[in-house]
Coordinates of C-alpha atoms and ligand atoms in Angstrom, one line a residue:
X1 CA -236.1 5.8 88.5
X2 CA -236.7 2.8 90.7
X3 CA -240.6 3.0 92.2
X4 CA -240.5 5.0 95.6
X5 CA -243.0 4.3 98.6
X6 CA -243.8 7.2 99.4
X7 CA -245.5 9.8 96.4
X8 CA -244.7 13.1 97.9
X9 CA -246.9 15.9 95.9
X10 CA -248.6 19.2 95.9
X11 CA -251.5 19.2 98.3
X12 CA -252.3 22.7 98.5
X13 CA -251.0 26.0 97.0
X14 CA -251.8 29.7 98.1
X15 CA -250.3 33.3 97.3
X16 CA -250.0 36.6 98.7
X17 CA -249.4 40.2 97.1
X18 CA -248.9 43.7 98.7
X19 CA -251.3 46.1 98.0
X20 CA -249.3 49.1 96.2
X21 CA -248.7 48.8 93.0
X22 CA -245.6 50.3 91.3
X23 CA -246.3 50.9 87.6
X24 CA -243.6 51.2 84.4
X25 CA -245.1 55.3 84.7
X26 CA -244.3 55.8 88.1
X27 CA -241.2 54.6 87.3
X28 CA -240.6 57.3 84.6
X29 CA -240.7 59.7 87.2
X30 CA -238.0 58.2 89.9
X31 CA -235.1 57.6 87.8
X32 CA -234.3 57.7 83.5
X33 CA -236.6 55.0 82.0
X34 CA -239.2 54.5 80.1
X35 CA -242.8 52.6 79.7
X36 CA -241.7 51.1 76.5
X37 CA -237.9 50.5 77.6
X38 CA -239.1 47.6 80.7
X39 CA -241.9 46.0 78.7
X40 CA -239.6 45.6 75.5
X41 CA -236.4 44.6 77.3
X42 CA -238.5 42.3 80.5
X43 CA -241.8 42.4 79.7
X44 CA -242.4 44.1 83.6
X45 CA -245.5 46.6 83.4
X46 CA -245.9 46.3 87.2
X47 CA -245.2 45.2 90.5
X48 CA -245.9 45.1 93.7
X49 CA -244.5 47.0 96.4
X50 CA -244.5 46.1 100.6
X51 CA -245.4 48.7 103.0
X52 CA -243.0 50.3 105.0
X53 CA -244.1 48.0 108.2
X54 CA -245.0 45.5 105.6
X55 CA -242.1 42.5 106.2
X56 CA -241.3 39.4 104.3
X57 CA -243.3 37.1 107.0
X58 CA -246.6 39.0 107.1
X59 CA -246.5 38.5 103.3
X60 CA -245.8 34.3 104.0
X61 CA -247.9 34.3 106.1
X62 CA -251.0 35.0 104.2
X63 CA -249.9 33.0 101.1
X64 CA -249.3 30.0 104.1
X65 CA -252.6 30.8 105.1
X66 CA -254.5 30.3 101.9
X67 CA -252.2 27.0 100.8
X68 CA -253.7 25.5 103.8
X69 CA -257.3 26.1 103.6
X70 CA -257.0 24.5 100.0
X71 CA -255.3 21.5 100.8
X72 CA -258.0 21.4 103.8
X73 CA -254.9 21.8 106.5
X74 CA -254.3 22.3 109.7
X75 CA -251.1 24.4 111.4
X76 CA -250.9 21.2 113.9
X77 CA -250.5 18.7 111.3
X78 CA -247.6 20.7 109.8
X79 CA -243.9 19.1 110.3
X80 CA -241.9 20.7 108.9
X81 CA -242.0 24.7 107.7
X82 CA -239.4 25.4 105.0
X83 CA -239.6 29.4 103.7
X84 CA -237.4 29.7 100.4
X85 CA -236.1 33.9 100.6
X86 CA -232.9 36.4 100.8
X87 CA -234.7 38.7 102.8
X88 CA -235.9 37.6 105.9
X89 CA -237.2 39.4 108.1
X90 CA -233.7 39.3 110.6
X91 CA -230.4 37.1 110.2
X92 CA -231.3 35.6 113.2
X93 CA -234.2 34.2 114.1
X94 CA -235.1 32.3 111.0
X95 CA -238.2 33.7 109.1
X96 CA -239.5 30.6 109.2
X97 CA -239.4 30.0 112.9
X98 CA -241.6 33.6 113.4
X99 CA -244.1 31.4 110.3
X100 CA -244.0 29.0 113.4
X101 CA -245.2 30.7 115.9
X102 CA -248.1 32.5 114.2
X103 CA -249.8 29.7 112.4
X104 CA -249.7 27.6 115.6
X105 CA -248.0 25.1 113.9
X106 CA -246.7 23.9 117.3
X107 CA -245.2 20.2 115.3
X108 CA -243.2 21.7 113.0
X109 CA -239.6 22.1 112.3
X110 CA -238.6 25.1 110.4
X111 CA -235.7 26.6 108.5
X112 CA -235.0 29.3 105.6
X113 CA -233.3 28.4 102.9
X114 CA -230.9 30.6 100.3
X115 CA -230.9 29.5 97.1
X116 CA -232.4 32.7 95.5
X117 CA -234.9 32.4 92.6
X118 CA -233.8 28.6 92.7
X119 CA -235.2 28.5 96.6
X120 CA -238.6 27.2 95.8
X121 CA -237.8 24.4 93.9
X122 CA -234.7 23.7 96.2
X123 CA -237.2 23.5 99.0
X124 CA -240.1 21.9 97.8
X125 CA -237.4 19.1 96.8
X126 CA -236.0 19.5 99.9
X127 CA -239.0 18.9 102.0
X128 CA -240.4 15.7 99.3
X129 CA -237.7 13.6 100.1
X130 CA -238.5 13.8 103.8
X131 CA -242.3 12.8 102.8
X132 CA -240.8 10.2 100.6
X133 CA -238.6 8.8 103.6
X134 CA -241.6 8.8 105.8
X135 CA -240.4 10.9 108.1
X136 CA -243.1 13.4 107.9
X137 CA -246.2 13.2 106.7
X138 CA -247.0 17.2 105.6
X139 CA -244.7 20.2 104.8
X140 CA -245.6 24.0 104.2
X141 CA -242.8 25.4 101.9
X142 CA -243.0 28.8 101.1
X143 CA -241.5 30.9 99.2
X144 CA -240.9 35.1 100.5
X145 CA -239.7 38.2 99.2
X146 CA -239.5 42.1 99.9
X147 CA -237.2 42.4 97.1
X148 CA -237.7 46.3 97.6
X149 CA -236.3 46.7 100.6
X150 CA -232.9 46.0 99.2
X151 CA -233.3 48.0 95.6
X152 CA -231.3 50.7 95.4
X153 CA -233.7 52.9 93.4
X154 CA -230.6 55.3 92.2
X155 CA -230.1 52.4 89.7
X156 CA -232.4 51.7 86.5
X157 CA -229.6 49.3 85.9
X158 CA -232.1 47.0 88.3
X159 CA -234.9 49.3 90.2
X160 CA -237.5 48.2 87.4
X161 CA -237.0 44.8 87.7
X162 CA -238.5 43.8 91.2
X163 CA -241.4 43.0 92.8
X164 CA -242.8 42.2 96.2
X165 CA -244.9 38.9 96.9
X166 CA -245.3 35.6 98.7
X167 CA -246.2 32.1 97.5
X168 CA -246.6 29.1 98.9
X169 CA -247.4 24.9 98.8
X170 CA -248.5 22.3 100.9
X171 CA -246.3 19.0 100.9
X172 CA -247.4 15.5 101.4
X173 CA -248.3 11.9 100.2
X174 CA -250.6 12.1 97.4
X175 CA -251.1 8.6 95.2
X176 CA -248.6 6.3 93.1
X177 CA -247.3 8.2 90.1
X178 CA -248.0 11.8 91.0
X179 CA -246.4 14.5 92.5
X180 CA -242.6 14.5 92.4
X181 CA -241.1 12.5 89.6
X182 CA -237.7 14.0 88.9
X183 CA -235.7 17.2 90.3
X184 CA -232.3 18.5 89.2
X185 CA -230.3 21.2 91.2
X186 CA -226.9 22.9 91.3
X187 CA -224.9 25.5 91.8
X188 CA -222.0 28.0 90.3
X189 CA -220.9 29.4 93.0
X190 CA -217.9 31.1 90.4
X191 CA -220.5 33.2 89.0
X192 CA -221.8 34.1 92.4
X193 CA -220.9 37.9 91.8
X194 CA -222.8 38.2 89.0
X195 CA -226.3 39.4 91.6
X196 CA -224.8 40.3 95.5
X197 CA -225.8 42.3 98.1
X198 CA -222.0 42.9 99.2
X199 CA -222.9 44.2 102.7
X200 CA -224.8 41.6 104.2
X201 CA -223.7 39.5 106.4
X202 CA -219.6 38.6 107.8
X203 CA -218.0 39.6 105.4
X204 CA -218.9 43.8 105.2
X205 CA -220.6 44.4 107.9
X206 CA -223.1 47.0 107.0
X207 CA -222.0 50.6 107.9
X208 CA -222.6 53.7 107.4
X209 CA -219.8 53.4 104.8
X210 CA -221.2 50.6 103.2
X211 CA -224.3 52.5 103.5
X212 CA -222.7 55.7 101.7
X213 CA -221.8 53.2 99.1
X214 CA -224.9 51.5 98.4
X215 CA -223.0 48.4 99.2
X216 CA -226.5 47.2 101.5
X217 CA -228.4 47.0 98.1
X218 CA -228.7 44.9 95.1
X219 CA -226.2 44.2 92.9
X220 CA -226.0 43.0 89.6
X221 CA -224.3 42.3 86.0
X222 CA -227.6 41.5 83.6
X223 CA -225.9 40.5 80.7
X224 CA -223.6 38.0 82.8
X225 CA -226.5 36.4 84.7
X226 CA -229.0 36.8 80.9
X227 CA -226.9 34.8 79.7
X228 CA -226.4 31.9 82.4
X229 CA -230.2 32.0 82.3
X230 CA -231.1 31.4 78.6
X231 CA -228.3 28.3 79.0
X232 CA -229.3 27.0 82.2
X233 CA -233.5 27.3 82.5
X234 CA -234.1 24.5 80.0
X235 CA -230.5 22.3 80.1
X236 CA -232.0 21.7 84.5
X237 CA -235.5 21.4 82.6
X238 CA -234.4 18.3 80.2
X239 CA -232.1 17.0 82.7
X240 CA -235.0 16.5 84.7
X241 CA -236.0 14.5 82.2
X242 CA -233.5 12.6 81.6
X243 CA -233.7 11.1 84.8
X244 CA -237.3 9.6 84.2
X245 CA -236.2 8.8 80.4
X246 CA -239.5 11.3 79.8
X247 CA -239.5 13.8 76.6
X248 CA -240.0 17.2 76.2
X249 CA -243.2 16.7 74.1
X250 CA -244.8 15.1 77.1
X251 CA -244.7 18.8 79.5
X252 CA -248.3 20.4 79.6
X253 CA -247.0 23.2 81.3
X254 CA -243.8 25.3 82.1
X255 CA -243.7 27.2 85.5
X256 CA -240.3 29.4 85.0
X257 CA -238.7 32.2 86.9
X258 CA -240.2 35.3 86.0
X259 CA -236.9 37.4 85.7
X260 CA -237.1 38.8 81.9
X261 CA -239.9 37.7 78.9
X262 CA -236.7 37.0 76.9
X263 CA -235.3 34.5 78.7
X264 CA -238.6 32.9 79.9
X265 CA -239.6 32.4 75.6
X266 CA -235.5 31.8 75.6
X267 CA -236.6 28.5 77.5
X268 CA -240.1 27.7 76.0
X269 CA -237.8 27.6 72.7
X270 CA -235.5 25.3 74.3
X271 CA -238.8 23.2 75.4
X272 CA -240.2 23.3 72.1
X273 CA -243.7 24.7 73.9
X274 CA -245.1 27.2 72.7
X275 CA -245.8 30.2 75.2
X276 CA -249.6 29.5 76.3
X277 CA -248.7 26.1 77.7
X278 CA -246.4 28.9 80.1
X279 CA -247.3 29.8 82.7
X280 CA -246.4 34.2 82.7
X281 CA -247.2 36.8 85.4
X282 CA -243.9 38.9 85.0
X283 CA -246.0 41.8 83.5
X284 CA -247.8 42.0 86.6
X285 CA -245.2 41.4 89.4
X286 CA -241.6 41.3 88.0
X287 CA -239.1 39.7 89.6
X288 CA -239.7 38.7 93.5
X289 CA -236.6 36.2 93.3
X290 CA -237.9 32.5 95.3
X291 CA -241.5 34.0 95.2
X292 CA -242.3 33.7 91.5
X293 CA -242.3 30.0 91.1
X294 CA -244.6 29.4 93.7
X295 CA -247.1 32.2 93.0
X296 CA -247.1 31.3 89.1
X297 CA -247.9 27.6 90.7
X298 CA -250.6 29.1 93.4
X299 CA -252.3 31.7 90.5
X300 CA -252.4 29.2 87.6
X301 CA -254.0 26.2 90.1
X302 CA -256.9 28.7 91.3
X303 CA -257.2 29.5 87.8
X304 CA -257.9 26.2 87.2
X305 CA -255.6 25.4 84.5
X306 CA -253.9 22.5 86.0
X307 CA -255.7 19.4 85.5
X308 CA -254.9 16.0 87.2
X309 CA -252.0 14.0 85.5
X310 CA -250.9 17.0 83.6
X311 CA -247.0 17.4 83.5
X312 CA -245.6 20.2 85.2
X313 CA -241.9 21.7 85.2
X314 CA -241.0 24.1 87.5
X315 CA -237.0 26.0 86.4
X316 CA -235.4 28.6 88.0
X317 CA -232.1 29.9 88.0
X318 CA -231.1 33.0 90.8
X319 CA -227.8 34.3 92.4
X320 CA -225.6 31.8 94.2
X321 CA -225.8 30.8 90.9
X322 CA -227.9 28.4 91.8
X323 CA -230.5 26.5 89.3
X324 CA -232.9 23.9 90.0
X325 CA -236.1 21.8 88.4
X326 CA -238.8 19.9 89.4
X327 CA -241.0 17.4 86.6
X328 CA -244.7 16.9 89.2
X329 CA -247.6 15.7 87.8
X330 CA -250.4 17.3 88.9
X331 CA -252.1 14.9 92.0
X332 CA -255.5 17.7 92.4
X333 CA -258.4 16.7 91.6
X334 CA -260.0 19.4 88.7
Ligands
ACO401 N1 -233.9 52.2 81.5 C1 -233.5 52.5 80.1 N2 -232.6 52.2 79.8 C2 -231.6 51.2 80.7 C3 -232.6 50.7 81.9 C4 -233.9 51.4 81.8 N3 -233.9 50.2 83.4 N4 -231.5 50.1 82.3 C5 -230.6 49.9 81.1 N5 -230.5 50.7 80.7 C6 -229.7 51.0 79.5 C7 -228.4 50.7 79.9 O1 -227.9 51.7 80.4 C8 -228.1 50.4 78.5 O2 -227.7 52.0 78.0 P1 -226.0 51.4 77.0 O3 -226.1 51.3 76.3 O4 -225.7 53.4 76.8 O5 -225.0 51.5 78.3 C9 -228.9 49.8 77.5 O6 -230.2 50.4 78.7 C10 -228.6 48.7 77.1 O7 -228.3 48.1 78.7 P2 -227.8 46.2 78.9 O8 -227.7 46.0 80.0 O9 -227.1 45.9 77.2 O10 -230.0 45.7 78.2 P3 -230.3 44.2 78.3 O11 -231.4 44.1 77.1 O12 -229.0 43.1 78.6 O13 -231.2 44.5 79.4 C11 -231.2 43.8 81.5 C12 -230.7 44.2 80.6 C13 -233.0 43.3 82.0 C14 -231.6 43.3 83.4 C15 -231.4 42.2 81.5 O14 -230.0 41.5 81.5 C16 -231.4 40.6 82.1 O15 -232.6 40.5 82.5 N6 -230.6 40.1 82.8 C17 -231.1 38.9 83.9 C18 -231.4 39.9 85.3 C19 -231.9 38.1 85.9 O16 -231.9 37.5 85.5 N7 -231.5 38.4 87.5 C20 -232.4 37.2 88.0 C21 -230.9 37.6 89.5 S1 -231.8 37.9 90.6 C22 -232.0 37.0 91.7 O17 -231.9 36.2 92.2 C23 -232.4 38.0 93.1

């Protein structure tokens, strides 16, 4: 890859999780399931659930404030806000505009990005393009979800999988050779039916009938998604590495989307990575779609697991179908 004039990287990270914990034992009282099945088949032990009056923007703002503090950046310095989410507060206005107002980010352009669980890696890549061209100096990228509001609590195939949370990162210029080194974004709309909320937009507006049939909630063909995910998680990282002519052995940390521990283990195997180099928090939070990767990143950063110069691979996949990976050289001092 040709050298860049401006290198875009992560200046600070933050995350927020709602207080309420829903354990597998709690779920046993709601649907016909067991802690043993959920733990063995998914790796999830518990997940966080937003309060009734807590919206995606409420989680996002807390994560954003922590990221800004970590990056020693004021809201007025932010040129761009991207919120990756599939559970925006409303269709309009965008959640990004709500965050812009609540933060007082008076100079920021703002938009939501719809790429489901791959959304944060998509958003990071988009923001980096603005920084690298010099068009913007600082961007705030957030992945935030309140998936609990779209769960069918009678469907054991899906209700045990999801949780709520938000993660954020401030993106700006970093030293030469650091920051976002390469990325791979992709989509396969032919697989779109595998994960969908059928009645949620112009194709089938929400109606009494659609609500009665639970069509306003998440529908998923878990087996199809599983097959897709185990292939794409490793392959997208390999494509990002190929652009750098970098062998997979150079990766210090894999920060994967947290949908199923078996998918994560399979991606790690394909990349020949030991599990202690894979950031895993699925046992605590479940699948929070676009929020998974930035929360895992921010938690690991807060725990000082990353060191300056470490090569970090982000890898996500999700509804769309979409996938995305980013190779980052960590630029923050220990
Ligand atoms: N508790 C107990 N039994 C269950 C449960 C449950 N919660 N859920 C399903 N089962 C049963 C099934 O009914 C089935 O029973 P049967 O054999 O009598 O029909 C059996 O368990 C096996 O079901 P499978 O679907 O084969 O289970 P599998 O091992 O494939 O695990 C799972 C299912 C966890 C959903 C898995 O397929 C998976 O993780 N898929 C990927 C999901 C994903 O990654 N989604 C990400 C996208 S999300 C987004 O973008 C928002």
